[in-house]
Short mmCIF file of C-alpha atoms in Angstrom, two decimals:
data_model
loop_
_atom_site.label_atom_id
_atom_site.label_comp_id
_atom_site.label_asym_id
_atom_site.label_seq_id
_atom_site.Cartn_x
_atom_site.Cartn_y
_atom_site.Cartn_z
CA GLU S 320 29.40 -3.03 6.78
CA TRP S 321 28.29 0.49 7.58
CA PRO S 322 30.97 3.21 7.79
CA LYS S 323 31.90 4.42 11.26
CA GLN S 324 31.03 7.94 12.27
CA TYR S 325 32.16 9.97 15.26
CA TYR S 326 29.24 10.95 17.47
CA ARG S 327 29.84 12.64 20.83
CA ARG S 328 33.54 11.86 20.48
CA LYS S 329 32.88 8.15 20.11
CA SER S 330 33.30 5.97 17.05
CA THR S 331 29.81 4.75 16.22
CA THR S 332 28.32 2.70 13.39
CA PHE S 333 24.91 3.87 12.16
CA SER S 334 22.65 1.79 9.93
CA ALA S 335 20.27 3.22 7.36
CA ALA S 336 17.34 1.85 9.37
CA TYR S 337 18.53 3.70 12.48
CA ILE S 338 18.87 7.02 10.64
CA SER S 339 15.44 6.49 9.10
CA SER S 340 13.98 5.78 12.53
CA LEU S 341 15.27 9.14 13.80
CA ILE S 342 13.56 10.89 10.90
CA LEU S 343 10.32 8.98 11.44
CA ALA S 344 10.39 9.73 15.15
CA ASP S 345 10.69 13.43 14.37
CA VAL S 346 7.83 13.18 11.86
CA ARG S 347 5.74 11.35 14.43
CA LYS S 348 6.39 14.06 17.01
CA ALA S 349 5.48 16.81 14.54
CA SER S 350 2.27 14.98 13.63
CA GLU S 351 1.22 14.63 17.25
CA GLU S 352 1.90 18.30 17.91
CA SER S 353 -0.04 19.28 14.80
CA ILE S 354 -3.09 17.21 15.75
CA GLY S 355 -2.87 18.26 19.38
CA ALA S 356 -5.24 17.32 22.23
CA GLY S 357 -2.82 14.69 23.58
CA THR S 358 -3.10 12.58 20.43
CA THR S 359 -0.76 9.62 20.09
CA VAL S 360 0.32 8.56 16.61
CA ASP S 361 1.39 4.92 16.71
CA ARG S 362 0.46 3.53 13.28
CA ALA S 363 1.57 4.44 9.79
CA VAL S 364 1.13 3.57 6.12
CA MET S 365 4.57 3.57 4.48
CA THR S 366 5.52 3.94 0.83
CA VAL S 367 8.48 2.19 -0.80
CA PRO S 368 10.05 2.41 -4.27
CA VAL S 369 8.62 -0.07 -6.73
CA SER S 370 12.05 -1.68 -7.12
CA SER S 371 12.71 -2.19 -3.40
CA ASN S 372 13.70 -5.71 -2.36
CA LEU S 373 12.68 -7.74 0.67
CA GLN S 374 15.57 -6.54 2.82
CA GLN S 375 14.86 -2.90 2.04
CA ARG S 376 11.20 -3.34 2.94
CA GLU S 377 12.23 -5.08 6.13
CA ASP S 378 14.45 -2.09 6.95
CA VAL S 379 11.48 0.25 6.46
CA VAL S 380 9.38 -1.76 8.90
CA ASN S 381 12.26 -1.94 11.41
CA ALA S 382 12.79 1.83 11.18
CA ALA S 383 9.09 2.41 11.83
CA GLU S 384 9.14 0.09 14.85
CA GLN S 385 12.18 1.85 16.29
CA ALA S 386 10.29 5.13 15.95
CA GLY S 387 7.32 3.67 17.82
CA LEU S 388 5.17 3.21 14.74
CA TYR S 389 3.36 0.05 13.68
CA CYS S 390 3.50 -0.30 9.90
CA VAL S 391 -0.12 -1.03 9.01
CA ARG S 392 0.62 -1.33 5.32
CA LEU S 393 3.39 -0.90 2.77
CA ILE S 394 2.41 0.38 -0.66
CA SER S 395 4.53 1.21 -3.65
CA GLU S 396 5.14 4.85 -4.50
CA PRO S 397 3.54 4.62 -7.99
CA ALA S 398 0.41 3.04 -6.51
CA ALA S 399 0.23 5.79 -3.89
CA ALA S 400 0.52 8.45 -6.59
CA ALA S 401 -2.33 6.84 -8.53
CA VAL S 402 -4.48 6.67 -5.39
CA ALA S 403 -3.94 10.39 -4.78
CA TYR S 404 -5.77 11.13 -8.05
CA ALA S 405 -8.45 8.48 -7.38
CA LEU S 406 -7.33 6.57 -10.48
CA ASP S 407 -7.99 3.35 -8.57
CA SER S 408 -11.72 3.95 -9.06
CA GLY S 409 -11.48 3.30 -12.80
CA ASP S 410 -12.64 0.20 -14.61
CA ASP S 411 -10.69 -3.04 -14.59
CA GLY S 412 -7.93 -2.79 -17.18
CA THR S 413 -7.43 0.95 -16.69
CA THR S 414 -3.75 1.77 -17.24
CA VAL S 415 -1.68 4.41 -15.47
CA MET S 416 1.87 5.55 -16.21
CA VAL S 417 3.60 7.13 -13.21
CA PHE S 418 6.59 9.30 -14.10
CA ASP S 419 8.72 9.85 -10.99
CA PHE S 420 11.65 12.24 -11.49
CA GLY S 421 13.22 12.21 -8.04
CA GLY S 422 16.45 13.28 -6.44
CA SER S 423 18.66 10.36 -7.41
CA SER S 424 16.75 8.48 -10.10
CA THR S 425 13.91 8.62 -12.59
CA ASP S 426 11.29 5.87 -12.66
CA ALA S 427 8.56 5.15 -15.17
CA THR S 428 6.02 2.59 -13.98
CA LEU S 429 3.18 1.28 -16.13
CA MET S 430 0.34 -0.19 -14.07
CA ARG S 431 -2.96 -1.81 -14.98
CA ALA S 432 -6.03 -2.21 -12.79
CA ARG S 433 -6.63 -5.90 -12.19
CA GLU S 434 -9.93 -7.65 -12.09
CA THR S 435 -11.21 -8.06 -8.55
CA THR S 436 -11.63 -11.47 -7.01
CA GLN S 437 -13.43 -12.96 -4.03
CA GLU S 438 -10.19 -12.76 -2.08
CA PHE S 439 -9.73 -9.11 -3.09
CA PRO S 440 -13.16 -7.42 -3.33
CA GLN S 441 -13.75 -4.10 -5.05
CA ARG S 442 -12.57 -1.95 -2.16
CA HIS S 443 -9.35 -3.99 -2.16
CA GLY S 444 -8.74 -3.81 -5.91
CA LEU S 445 -5.27 -4.24 -7.29
CA PHE S 446 -2.84 -2.62 -9.64
CA GLU S 447 -0.64 -4.95 -11.62
CA VAL S 448 2.76 -3.48 -12.44
CA VAL S 449 3.12 -4.19 -16.14
CA SER S 450 6.62 -2.72 -16.45
CA HIS S 451 9.07 -0.59 -14.57
CA VAL S 452 12.15 1.25 -15.87
CA SER S 453 14.60 3.21 -13.76
CA VAL S 454 17.64 5.29 -14.70
CA THR S 455 20.14 6.97 -12.40
CA VAL S 456 19.27 10.48 -13.52
CA GLY S 457 17.80 12.73 -10.86
CA GLY S 458 17.71 16.15 -9.31
CA GLN S 459 21.20 15.68 -7.88
CA ASP S 460 22.56 15.43 -11.42
CA VAL S 461 20.80 18.66 -12.35
CA ASP S 462 22.26 20.40 -9.30
CA LYS S 463 25.73 19.12 -10.12
CA ARG S 464 25.45 20.24 -13.74
CA LEU S 465 24.46 23.74 -12.65
CA ALA S 466 27.24 23.82 -10.05
CA GLU S 467 29.79 22.98 -12.73
CA HIS S 468 28.40 25.81 -14.84
CA PHE S 469 28.81 28.35 -12.05
CA ALA S 470 32.24 26.97 -11.12
CA ALA S 471 33.40 27.59 -14.68
CA LYS S 472 31.89 31.06 -14.56
CA PHE S 473 33.67 31.78 -11.27
CA GLN S 474 36.99 30.60 -12.71
CA ARG S 475 36.63 32.89 -15.72
CA GLN S 476 35.85 35.81 -13.42
CA TYR S 477 38.36 35.25 -10.60
CA GLY S 478 40.88 32.76 -11.99
CA LEU S 479 40.23 30.24 -9.19
CA ASP S 480 39.23 26.60 -9.73
CA LEU S 481 36.47 25.59 -7.34
CA THR S 482 36.11 22.01 -8.57
CA ALA S 483 39.00 20.82 -6.38
CA ASN S 484 37.50 22.45 -3.27
CA SER S 485 34.83 20.18 -1.77
CA ARG S 486 33.49 22.91 0.53
CA SER S 487 33.07 25.39 -2.30
CA MET S 488 31.37 22.83 -4.56
CA SER S 489 29.04 21.85 -1.72
CA LEU S 490 28.00 25.49 -1.34
CA LEU S 491 27.43 25.78 -5.09
CA VAL S 492 25.34 22.60 -5.24
CA SER S 493 23.15 23.74 -2.33
CA GLU S 494 22.47 27.11 -3.94
CA CYS S 495 21.90 25.49 -7.35
CA GLU S 496 19.19 23.33 -5.85
CA GLN S 497 17.37 26.45 -4.68
CA VAL S 498 17.86 28.10 -8.08
CA LYS S 499 16.40 25.01 -9.76
CA ILE S 500 13.36 25.16 -7.52
CA ARG S 501 12.81 28.87 -8.13
CA LEU S 502 13.08 28.43 -11.90
CA SER S 503 10.12 26.05 -11.83
CA THR S 504 7.89 29.09 -11.31
CA ALA S 505 10.08 32.03 -12.41
CA ASP S 506 11.78 32.93 -15.68
CA SER S 507 15.06 33.81 -13.96
CA SER S 508 16.70 33.51 -10.57
CA LEU S 509 19.49 35.15 -8.61
CA PHE S 510 22.45 32.96 -7.65
CA ALA S 511 24.38 34.06 -4.56
CA VAL S 512 26.93 32.28 -2.37
CA MET S 513 28.71 34.12 0.42
CA SER S 514 32.43 33.44 0.99
CA VAL S 515 32.54 30.69 -1.60
CA CYS S 516 36.35 30.72 -1.76
CA GLU S 517 39.05 32.88 -0.16
CA GLY S 518 36.37 35.15 1.28
CA ILE S 519 34.88 35.97 -2.14
CA ASP S 520 31.13 36.53 -2.33
CA PHE S 521 29.93 35.17 -5.67
CA THR S 522 26.70 36.40 -7.26
CA SER S 523 25.27 35.62 -10.66
CA SER S 524 21.97 34.69 -12.28
CA LEU S 525 20.40 31.94 -14.31
CA SER S 526 17.41 31.96 -16.64
CA ARG S 527 15.00 29.12 -17.27
CA CYS S 528 16.21 28.95 -20.87
CA GLU S 529 19.79 28.49 -19.66
CA LEU S 530 18.65 25.74 -17.30
CA ASN S 531 16.90 23.95 -20.16
CA THR S 532 19.98 24.23 -22.38
CA LEU S 533 22.46 23.09 -19.73
CA CYS S 534 20.36 20.10 -18.68
CA ALA S 535 18.67 19.18 -21.96
CA ASP S 536 20.37 15.78 -22.13
CA LEU S 537 19.43 14.94 -18.52
CA PHE S 538 15.79 15.85 -19.12
CA ALA S 539 15.77 13.79 -22.32
CA ASP S 540 17.29 10.76 -20.58
CA ALA S 541 14.63 11.02 -17.87
CA ALA S 542 11.78 11.26 -20.39
CA ASP S 543 13.18 8.30 -22.35
CA THR S 544 12.09 6.03 -19.50
CA LEU S 545 8.50 6.41 -20.74
CA GLY S 546 9.23 4.81 -24.09
CA ALA S 547 11.41 2.20 -22.43
CA ALA S 548 8.58 1.26 -20.07
CA LEU S 549 6.15 0.83 -22.98
CA ASP S 550 8.73 -1.18 -24.88
CA LYS S 551 9.40 -3.39 -21.86
CA ALA S 552 5.65 -4.00 -21.59
CA GLY S 553 5.69 -5.38 -25.14
CA LEU S 554 4.03 -2.36 -26.70
CA CYS S 555 5.29 -0.91 -29.97
CA THR S 556 6.61 2.54 -29.08
CA ASP S 557 7.68 4.14 -32.36
CA ASP S 558 7.29 3.87 -36.11
CA ARG S 559 9.26 5.55 -38.89
CA ALA S 560 7.10 8.66 -38.60
CA GLY S 561 7.98 8.96 -34.92
CA HIS S 562 4.50 8.10 -33.63
CA HIS S 563 4.16 6.30 -30.30
CA HIS S 564 1.58 3.59 -30.95
CA GLY S 565 1.81 2.16 -27.43
CA VAL S 566 0.60 5.43 -25.93
CA SER S 567 -2.95 4.57 -26.97
CA SER S 568 -2.87 1.82 -24.34
CA VAL S 569 -2.30 4.33 -21.53
CA ASN S 570 -5.36 5.98 -19.96
CA ASN S 571 -3.65 8.27 -17.44
CA PHE S 572 -0.19 9.55 -16.60
CA VAL S 573 0.88 11.02 -13.29
CA PHE S 574 3.78 13.28 -12.30
CA ALA S 575 5.72 12.51 -9.12
CA GLY S 576 9.07 13.58 -7.72
CA GLY S 577 10.47 17.05 -7.17
CA CYS S 578 12.01 17.50 -10.62
CA SER S 579 8.61 16.92 -12.21
CA HIS S 580 7.99 20.56 -11.27
CA ILE S 581 10.39 21.65 -14.02
CA PRO S 582 8.32 22.99 -16.96
CA ALA S 583 10.70 21.59 -19.58
CA VAL S 584 10.32 18.10 -18.08
CA GLN S 585 6.54 18.39 -18.06
CA ASP S 586 6.63 19.52 -21.69
CA LEU S 587 8.71 16.47 -22.69
CA VAL S 588 6.36 14.05 -20.94
CA GLU S 589 3.22 15.66 -22.36
CA ALA S 590 4.79 15.76 -25.83
CA PHE S 591 5.51 12.04 -25.56
CA PHE S 592 1.90 11.21 -24.84
CA ASN S 593 0.65 13.59 -27.52
CA LYS S 594 2.93 12.21 -30.24
CA THR S 595 0.65 9.51 -31.54
CA ASP S 596 -0.48 8.15 -34.87
CA PRO S 597 -3.64 10.09 -35.84
CA ALA S 598 -4.82 7.24 -38.08
CA SER S 599 -4.86 4.70 -35.25
CA PHE S 600 -5.57 6.81 -32.20
CA ASN S 601 -8.83 8.26 -30.95
CA SER S 602 -8.17 11.81 -29.77
CA ASP S 603 -11.09 11.55 -27.37
CA ALA S 604 -9.23 8.76 -25.57
CA LYS S 605 -5.94 10.65 -25.32
CA PRO S 606 -4.08 9.88 -22.09
CA LYS S 607 -4.99 12.32 -19.36
CA GLY S 608 -2.17 13.99 -17.47
CA HIS S 609 -2.36 14.64 -13.74
CA LYS S 610 -0.13 17.27 -12.12
CA SER S 611 -2.46 19.40 -9.99
CA ILE S 612 -1.06 17.86 -6.80
CA ASP S 613 2.46 18.86 -5.78
CA PRO S 614 4.67 16.04 -7.19
CA ASN S 615 6.69 16.20 -3.96
CA GLN S 616 3.58 15.37 -1.94
CA VAL S 617 1.58 13.11 -4.22
CA THR S 618 2.84 9.81 -2.76
CA ALA S 619 2.37 11.03 0.81
CA LEU S 620 -1.18 12.12 -0.02
CA GLY S 621 -1.92 8.72 -1.54
CA ALA S 622 -0.61 6.99 1.56
CA SER S 623 -2.77 9.28 3.71
CA ILE S 624 -5.85 8.31 1.71
CA VAL S 625 -5.03 4.62 2.18
CA ALA S 626 -4.58 5.23 5.91
CA ALA S 627 -7.97 6.98 6.07
CA LEU S 628 -9.64 4.10 4.24
CA ILE S 629 -8.06 1.58 6.58
CA THR S 630 -9.26 3.59 9.58
CA ASP S 631 -12.80 3.88 8.18
CA GLU S 632 -12.88 0.18 7.34
CA LYS S 633 -11.74 -0.85 10.80
CA ALA S 634 -14.16 1.52 12.49
CA GLY S 635 -17.04 0.38 10.31
CA SER S 636 -16.62 -3.37 10.32
CA GLY S 637 -14.20 -4.10 13.11
CA GLY S 638 -12.55 -6.53 10.73
CA SER S 639 -8.97 -7.10 9.76
CA THR S 640 -7.23 -4.54 7.59
CA THR S 641 -4.73 -6.96 6.11
CA GLY S 642 -6.64 -7.84 2.96
CA GLY S 643 -4.84 -5.71 0.41
CA TRP S 644 -1.36 -7.18 0.21
CA MET S 645 1.03 -5.96 -2.43
CA GLY S 646 3.58 -8.70 -3.03
CA PRO S 647 6.33 -8.62 -3.91
CA LEU S 648 6.49 -4.90 -3.14
CA GLY S 649 5.26 -5.04 0.41
CA TRP S 650 2.79 -6.54 2.78
CA ALA S 651 0.01 -5.51 5.13
CA GLY S 652 -0.49 -6.10 8.79
CA GLY S 653 2.96 -7.35 9.73
CA ARG S 654 5.68 -9.71 8.60
CA GLN S 655 3.50 -12.82 8.41
CA GLN S 656 2.14 -11.50 5.13
CA ASN S 657 5.60 -12.27 3.76
CA ALA S 658 4.39 -15.79 3.10
CA LEU S 659 2.27 -14.41 0.26
CA MET S 660 5.31 -13.15 -1.64
CA THR S 661 5.98 -16.31 -3.60
CA GLY S 662 4.65 -17.93 -6.72
CA PRO S 663 3.37 -16.46 -10.00
CA ASP S 664 1.64 -13.50 -8.40
CA ALA S 665 4.89 -12.37 -6.83
CA GLU S 666 6.59 -12.61 -10.17
CA ARG S 667 3.92 -10.37 -11.71
CA MET S 668 4.56 -7.67 -9.11
CA LEU S 669 1.10 -6.98 -7.76
CA VAL S 670 0.64 -3.80 -5.79
CA ASN S 671 -2.18 -2.47 -3.67
CA ARG S 672 -4.85 -0.47 -5.51
CA TRP S 673 -7.47 1.10 -3.27
#
């Protein structure tokens, strides 16, 4: 049961789908204004987390419908990230590791390009999700860690404990998020919160080195998902010398999620893929990292590319655009595709690979 909220002096219950529909309606409006010329946006390609269940996907479709959008296709976020870098155009068997360090969790997804079939021709190729590992470490944890640091600093300076004051901690967390973002491109950042407690204006600073020290364990826990994903896929990850043998099975790795901007996180991921056994690994075939696209936008860009391909396909052939289903992570062309989400293929977690 959803918690009741007071809206316009009335006790109202809001569902997640309803809140999402408000956001999508606003995005739709902004898109129409951006395109201009009386354009109507009424279709959308939606992305969902790789671990989303049937009910969650249903909620996404319902939210889109409430916003006046027909969900042409659902694709998983890792698949969308791979599409953004055109990694779907590789040979059958090409493997991609998507490292998604988001706001509330970190996901490592190992995918392999499947062989095409008559049912799914080349332009409707598939990614098979080989393994997926998720941990509840995200940007919110980084913000909280930094807020605790500044709260302790404030207490030493003014003798006041901010941790028991929800308003003060909320202000600290909000400013820490901005500091974290600035430190992705700068060596140091100013920290300033006006009237944080009892009218006191609190200013300080934080360096990138301090950020790395304070959050070293969080960054390490996030990066550990890579080894866990290889291990879950049945690949040997480490030997006594610390070499990652399973890395040689990965052709590409992609950064996604806002916290993937953090240089220390990128260094950990790149170090993981570079730490291989020289005797058994061809340096020419070293996994290629992809981070030129803003990790915050990479899944949206991938979804946009899929939408463009669907539009081109429909304009060119006039045929159906429901060929590339992605059970059990989603479906194309409406709810009837749900019938495909059973059997061995569903268990193997196939996702759309354009």
